Short mmCIF file of C-alpha atoms and ligand atoms in Angstrom, two decimals:
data_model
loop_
_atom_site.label_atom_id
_atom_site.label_comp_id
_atom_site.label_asym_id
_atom_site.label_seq_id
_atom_site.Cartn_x
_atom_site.Cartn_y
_atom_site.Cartn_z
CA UNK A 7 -9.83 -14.34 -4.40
CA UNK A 8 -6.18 -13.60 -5.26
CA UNK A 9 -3.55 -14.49 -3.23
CA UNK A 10 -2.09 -13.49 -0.20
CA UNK A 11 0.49 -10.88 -0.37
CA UNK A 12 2.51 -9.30 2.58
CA UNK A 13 4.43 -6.35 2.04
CA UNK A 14 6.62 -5.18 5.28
CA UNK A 15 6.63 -1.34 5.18
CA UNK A 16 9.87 0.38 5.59
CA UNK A 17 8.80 3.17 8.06
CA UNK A 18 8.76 0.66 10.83
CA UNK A 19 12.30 -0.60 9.57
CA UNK A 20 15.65 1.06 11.08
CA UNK A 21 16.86 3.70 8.32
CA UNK A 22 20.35 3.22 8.84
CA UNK A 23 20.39 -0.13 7.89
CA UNK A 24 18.23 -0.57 5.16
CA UNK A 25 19.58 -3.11 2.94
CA UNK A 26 20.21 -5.59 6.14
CA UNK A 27 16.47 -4.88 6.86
CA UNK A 28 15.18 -5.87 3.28
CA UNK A 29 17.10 -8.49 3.22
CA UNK A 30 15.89 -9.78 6.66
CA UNK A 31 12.64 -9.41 5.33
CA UNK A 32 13.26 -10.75 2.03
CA UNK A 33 14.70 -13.75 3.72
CA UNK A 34 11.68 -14.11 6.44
CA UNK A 35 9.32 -14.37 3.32
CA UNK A 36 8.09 -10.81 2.24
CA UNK A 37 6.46 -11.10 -0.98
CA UNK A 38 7.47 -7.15 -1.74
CA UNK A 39 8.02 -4.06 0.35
CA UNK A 40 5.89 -1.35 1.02
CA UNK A 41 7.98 2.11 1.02
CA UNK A 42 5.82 4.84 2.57
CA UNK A 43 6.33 8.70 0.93
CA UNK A 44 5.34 11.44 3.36
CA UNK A 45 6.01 15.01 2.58
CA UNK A 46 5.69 17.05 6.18
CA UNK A 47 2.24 18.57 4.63
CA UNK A 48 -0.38 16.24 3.46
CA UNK A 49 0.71 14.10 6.42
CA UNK A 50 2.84 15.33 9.74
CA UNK A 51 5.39 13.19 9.09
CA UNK A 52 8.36 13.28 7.05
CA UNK A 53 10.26 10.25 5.22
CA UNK A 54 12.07 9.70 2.13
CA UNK A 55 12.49 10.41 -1.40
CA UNK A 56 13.53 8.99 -4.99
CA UNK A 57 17.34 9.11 -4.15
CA UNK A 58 16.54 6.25 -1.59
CA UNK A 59 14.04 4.56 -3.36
CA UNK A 60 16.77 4.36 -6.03
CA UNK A 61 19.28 2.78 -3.24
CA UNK A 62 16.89 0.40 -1.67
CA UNK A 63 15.98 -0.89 -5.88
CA UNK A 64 19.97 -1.59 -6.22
CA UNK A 65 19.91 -3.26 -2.61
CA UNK A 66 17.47 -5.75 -2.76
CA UNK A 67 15.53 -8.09 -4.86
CA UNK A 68 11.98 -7.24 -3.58
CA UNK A 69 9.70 -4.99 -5.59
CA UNK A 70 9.39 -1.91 -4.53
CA UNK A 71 5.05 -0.45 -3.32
CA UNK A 72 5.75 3.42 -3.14
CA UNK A 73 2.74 4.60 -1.23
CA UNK A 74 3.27 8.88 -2.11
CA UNK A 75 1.39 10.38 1.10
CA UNK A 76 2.28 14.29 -0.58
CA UNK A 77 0.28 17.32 -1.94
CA UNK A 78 0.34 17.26 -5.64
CA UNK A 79 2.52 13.66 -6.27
CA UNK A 80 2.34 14.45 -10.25
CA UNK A 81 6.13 15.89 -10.23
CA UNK A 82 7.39 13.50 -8.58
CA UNK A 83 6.19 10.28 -10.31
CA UNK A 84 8.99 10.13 -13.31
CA UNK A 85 11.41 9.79 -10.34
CA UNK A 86 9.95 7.16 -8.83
CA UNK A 87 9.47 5.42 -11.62
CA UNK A 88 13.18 6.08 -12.71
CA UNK A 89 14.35 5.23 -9.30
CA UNK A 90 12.36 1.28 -9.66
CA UNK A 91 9.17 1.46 -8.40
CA UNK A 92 7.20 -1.27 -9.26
CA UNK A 93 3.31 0.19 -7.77
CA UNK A 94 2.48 3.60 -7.12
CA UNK A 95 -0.43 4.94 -5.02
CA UNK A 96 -1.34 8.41 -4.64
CA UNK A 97 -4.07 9.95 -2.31
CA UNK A 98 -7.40 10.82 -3.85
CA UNK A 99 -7.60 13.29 -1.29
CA UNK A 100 -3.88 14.55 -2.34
CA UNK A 101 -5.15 14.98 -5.92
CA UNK A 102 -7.55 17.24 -8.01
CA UNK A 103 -6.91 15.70 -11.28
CA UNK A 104 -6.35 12.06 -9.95
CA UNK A 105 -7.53 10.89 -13.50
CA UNK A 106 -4.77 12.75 -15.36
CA UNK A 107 -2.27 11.58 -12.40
CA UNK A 108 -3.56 7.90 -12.65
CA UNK A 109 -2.68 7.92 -16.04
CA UNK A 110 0.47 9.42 -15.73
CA UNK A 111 1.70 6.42 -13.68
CA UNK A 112 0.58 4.20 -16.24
CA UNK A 113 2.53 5.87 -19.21
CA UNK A 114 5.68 5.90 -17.02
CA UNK A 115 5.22 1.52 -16.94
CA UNK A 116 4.25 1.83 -13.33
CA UNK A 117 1.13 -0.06 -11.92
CA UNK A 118 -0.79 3.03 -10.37
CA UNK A 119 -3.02 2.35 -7.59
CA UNK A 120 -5.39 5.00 -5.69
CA UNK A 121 -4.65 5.05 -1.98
CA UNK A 122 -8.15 6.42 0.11
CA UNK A 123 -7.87 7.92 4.26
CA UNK A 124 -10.44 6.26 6.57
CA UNK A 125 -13.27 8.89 6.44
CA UNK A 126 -12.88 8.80 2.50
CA UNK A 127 -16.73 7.08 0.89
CA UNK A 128 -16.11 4.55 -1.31
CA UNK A 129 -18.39 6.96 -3.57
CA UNK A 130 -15.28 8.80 -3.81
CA UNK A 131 -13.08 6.14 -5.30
CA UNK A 132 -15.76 4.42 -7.65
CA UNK A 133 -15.02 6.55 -10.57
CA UNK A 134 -11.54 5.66 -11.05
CA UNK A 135 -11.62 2.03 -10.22
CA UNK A 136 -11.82 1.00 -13.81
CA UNK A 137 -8.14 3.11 -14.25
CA UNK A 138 -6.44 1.54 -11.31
CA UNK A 139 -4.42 -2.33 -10.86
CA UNK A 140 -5.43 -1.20 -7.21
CA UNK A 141 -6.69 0.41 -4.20
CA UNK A 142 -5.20 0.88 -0.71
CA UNK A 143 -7.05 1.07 1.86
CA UNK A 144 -5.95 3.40 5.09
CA UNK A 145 -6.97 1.61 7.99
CA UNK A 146 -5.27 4.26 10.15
CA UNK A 147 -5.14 7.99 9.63
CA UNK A 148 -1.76 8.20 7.27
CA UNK A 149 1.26 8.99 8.96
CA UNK A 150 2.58 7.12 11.74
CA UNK A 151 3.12 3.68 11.89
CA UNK A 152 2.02 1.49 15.15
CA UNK A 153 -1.43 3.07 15.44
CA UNK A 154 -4.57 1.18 15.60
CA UNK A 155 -6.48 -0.53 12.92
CA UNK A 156 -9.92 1.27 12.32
CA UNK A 157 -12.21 -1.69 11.67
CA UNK A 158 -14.99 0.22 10.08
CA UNK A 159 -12.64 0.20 6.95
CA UNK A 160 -13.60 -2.75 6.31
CA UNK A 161 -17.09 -1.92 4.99
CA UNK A 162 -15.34 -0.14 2.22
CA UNK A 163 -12.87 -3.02 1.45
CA UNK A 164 -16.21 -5.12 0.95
CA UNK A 165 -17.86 -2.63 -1.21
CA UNK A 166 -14.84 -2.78 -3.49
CA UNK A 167 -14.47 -6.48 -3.49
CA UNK A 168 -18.15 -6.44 -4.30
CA UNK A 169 -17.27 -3.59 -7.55
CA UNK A 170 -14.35 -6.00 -8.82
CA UNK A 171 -16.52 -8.64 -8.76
CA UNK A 172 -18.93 -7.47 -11.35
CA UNK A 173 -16.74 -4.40 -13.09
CA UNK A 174 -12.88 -5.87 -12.76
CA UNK A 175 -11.97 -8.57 -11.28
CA UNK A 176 -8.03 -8.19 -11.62
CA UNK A 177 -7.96 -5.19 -9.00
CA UNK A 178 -6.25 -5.83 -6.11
CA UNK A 179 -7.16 -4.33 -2.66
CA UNK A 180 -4.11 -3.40 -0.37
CA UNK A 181 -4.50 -2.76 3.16
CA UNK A 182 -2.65 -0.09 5.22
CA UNK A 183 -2.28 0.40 9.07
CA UNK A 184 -2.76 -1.63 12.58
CA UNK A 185 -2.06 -5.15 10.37
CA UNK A 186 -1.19 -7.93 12.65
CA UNK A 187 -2.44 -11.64 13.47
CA UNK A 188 -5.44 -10.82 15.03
CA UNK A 189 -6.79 -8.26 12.22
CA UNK A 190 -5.53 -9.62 8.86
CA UNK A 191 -8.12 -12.77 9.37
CA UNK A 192 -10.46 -10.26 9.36
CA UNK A 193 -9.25 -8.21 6.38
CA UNK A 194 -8.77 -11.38 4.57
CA UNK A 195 -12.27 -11.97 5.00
CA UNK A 196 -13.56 -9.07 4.12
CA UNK A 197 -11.44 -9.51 0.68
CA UNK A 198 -8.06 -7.79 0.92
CA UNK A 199 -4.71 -9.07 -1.18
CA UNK A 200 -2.01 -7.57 -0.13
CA UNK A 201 -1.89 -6.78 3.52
CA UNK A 202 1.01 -3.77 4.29
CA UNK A 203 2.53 -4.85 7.99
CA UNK A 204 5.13 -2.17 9.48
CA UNK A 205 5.34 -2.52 13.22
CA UNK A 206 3.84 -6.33 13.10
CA UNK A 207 6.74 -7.17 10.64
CA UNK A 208 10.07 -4.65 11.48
CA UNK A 209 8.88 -4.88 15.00
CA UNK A 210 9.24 -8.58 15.72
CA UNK A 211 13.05 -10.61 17.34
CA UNK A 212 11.90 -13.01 14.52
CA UNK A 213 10.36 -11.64 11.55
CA UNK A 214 10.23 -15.07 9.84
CA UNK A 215 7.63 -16.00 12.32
CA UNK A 216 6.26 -13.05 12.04
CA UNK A 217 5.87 -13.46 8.69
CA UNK A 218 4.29 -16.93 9.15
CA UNK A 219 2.22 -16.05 11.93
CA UNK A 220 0.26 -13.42 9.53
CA UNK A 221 0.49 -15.94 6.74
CA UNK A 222 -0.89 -18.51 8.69
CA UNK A 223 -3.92 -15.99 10.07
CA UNK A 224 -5.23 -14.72 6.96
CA UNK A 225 -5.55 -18.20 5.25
CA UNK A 226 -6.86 -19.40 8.23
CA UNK A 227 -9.72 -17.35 8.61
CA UNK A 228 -10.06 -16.82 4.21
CA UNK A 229 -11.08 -20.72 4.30
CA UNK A 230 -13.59 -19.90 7.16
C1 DX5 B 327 1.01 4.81 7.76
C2 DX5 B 327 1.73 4.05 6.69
C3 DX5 B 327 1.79 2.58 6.93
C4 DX5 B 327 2.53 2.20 8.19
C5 DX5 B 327 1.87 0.96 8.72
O1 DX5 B 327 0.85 6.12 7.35
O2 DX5 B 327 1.13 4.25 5.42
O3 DX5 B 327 2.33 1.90 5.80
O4 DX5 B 327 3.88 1.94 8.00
O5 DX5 B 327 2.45 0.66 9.95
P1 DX5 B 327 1.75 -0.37 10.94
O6 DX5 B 327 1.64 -1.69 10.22
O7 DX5 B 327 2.68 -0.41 12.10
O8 DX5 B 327 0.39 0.18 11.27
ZN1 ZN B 328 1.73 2.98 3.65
#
């Protein structure tokens, strides 16, 4: 099992003061941030784009997780890149030639990662998981932060853990949507890394114990 990794996304964080909110985050433990990409059309909601990603790079220390929820990511991926991300995911349901987009990322010295919606098989995925340093896994419909974790995501995380095992062990598996202290024991279980936390994280008085408290419930339950 790798290690636990928890990456505070930065829809749930106030957009006017983004630098005071990585660094809050940053100093409440983060190990990197999650920055979530929507375009108004492969989701409903509408974010941010390279120009910030470039800010938030110069304004803080954390690495940067761009999760691209758009149609069609492939122009976009030399800004990113240029702009500091660190990890790129783009939607297998978001792209027809996710091979040639996959490796893309790679050429532009980017760790790509394939990001799949909850009613997406892991049949879908299983092809590319040989190209990809990981996979995130929606557990909520893409979008919105604050929703509900859907805990029959799960069974997929577990069919993936049970791919790296035998194909490639070095691939991480991210989590995305309705993380807090009473599901991330579970996830952990099941054999997630890096747990994405928006509303559990931005939306706590006291992220450091926020922080902490998720911490403290995935190891708990990964030593069950
Ligand atoms: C949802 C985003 C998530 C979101 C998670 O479309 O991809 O990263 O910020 O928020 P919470 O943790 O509040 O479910
Ligand atoms: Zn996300």
């Amino acid at each position: 099992m790798h290690p636990v990794a928890i990456a505070p996304s930065i829809l749930s964080a106030d957009f006017a003061r983004l630098a005071d909110e990585a660094a809050s985050v940053q100093a409440a433990g983060a190990d990197f941030l999650h920055v979530d990409v929507m375009d108004g059309r492969f989701v409903p909601n509408l974010t941010l784009g390279p120009v910030l990603v470039d800010c938030l790079h110069r304004a803080t220390p954390l690495q940067l997780d761009c999760h691209l929820m758009v149609e069609a990511p492939d122009h976009l991926l030399a800004d990113f890149a240029k702009a500091g991300a660190r990890w790129l995911s783009v939607h297998i349901e978001a792209c027809p030639h996710l091979h040639r987009t996959i490796q893309r990322i790679r050429t532009l010295d980017v760790s790509p990662g394939v990001a799949l919606n909850p009613h997406t098989a892991f049949s879908a995925i299983e092809p590319i998981l040989g190209d990809v340093d990981f996979v995130c896994v929606m557990s909520v419909n893409p979008g919105f932060g604050g929703q509900s974790f859907i805990r029959s995501t799960l069974d997929k995380v577990r069919a993936i853990d049970a791919w790296r095992r035998e194909h490639n062990p070095a691939l991480r598996i991210e989590i995305d949507g309705g993380i807090n202290a009473t599901t991330i024991g579970e996830a952990r279980a099941a054999g997630v890394d890096w747990f994405v936390a928006g509303s559990a994280v931005f939306g706590q008085a006291n992220r450091g114990a926020a922080v902490a408290a998720l911490r403290s419930a995935a190891g708990a339950r990964s030593q069950a």
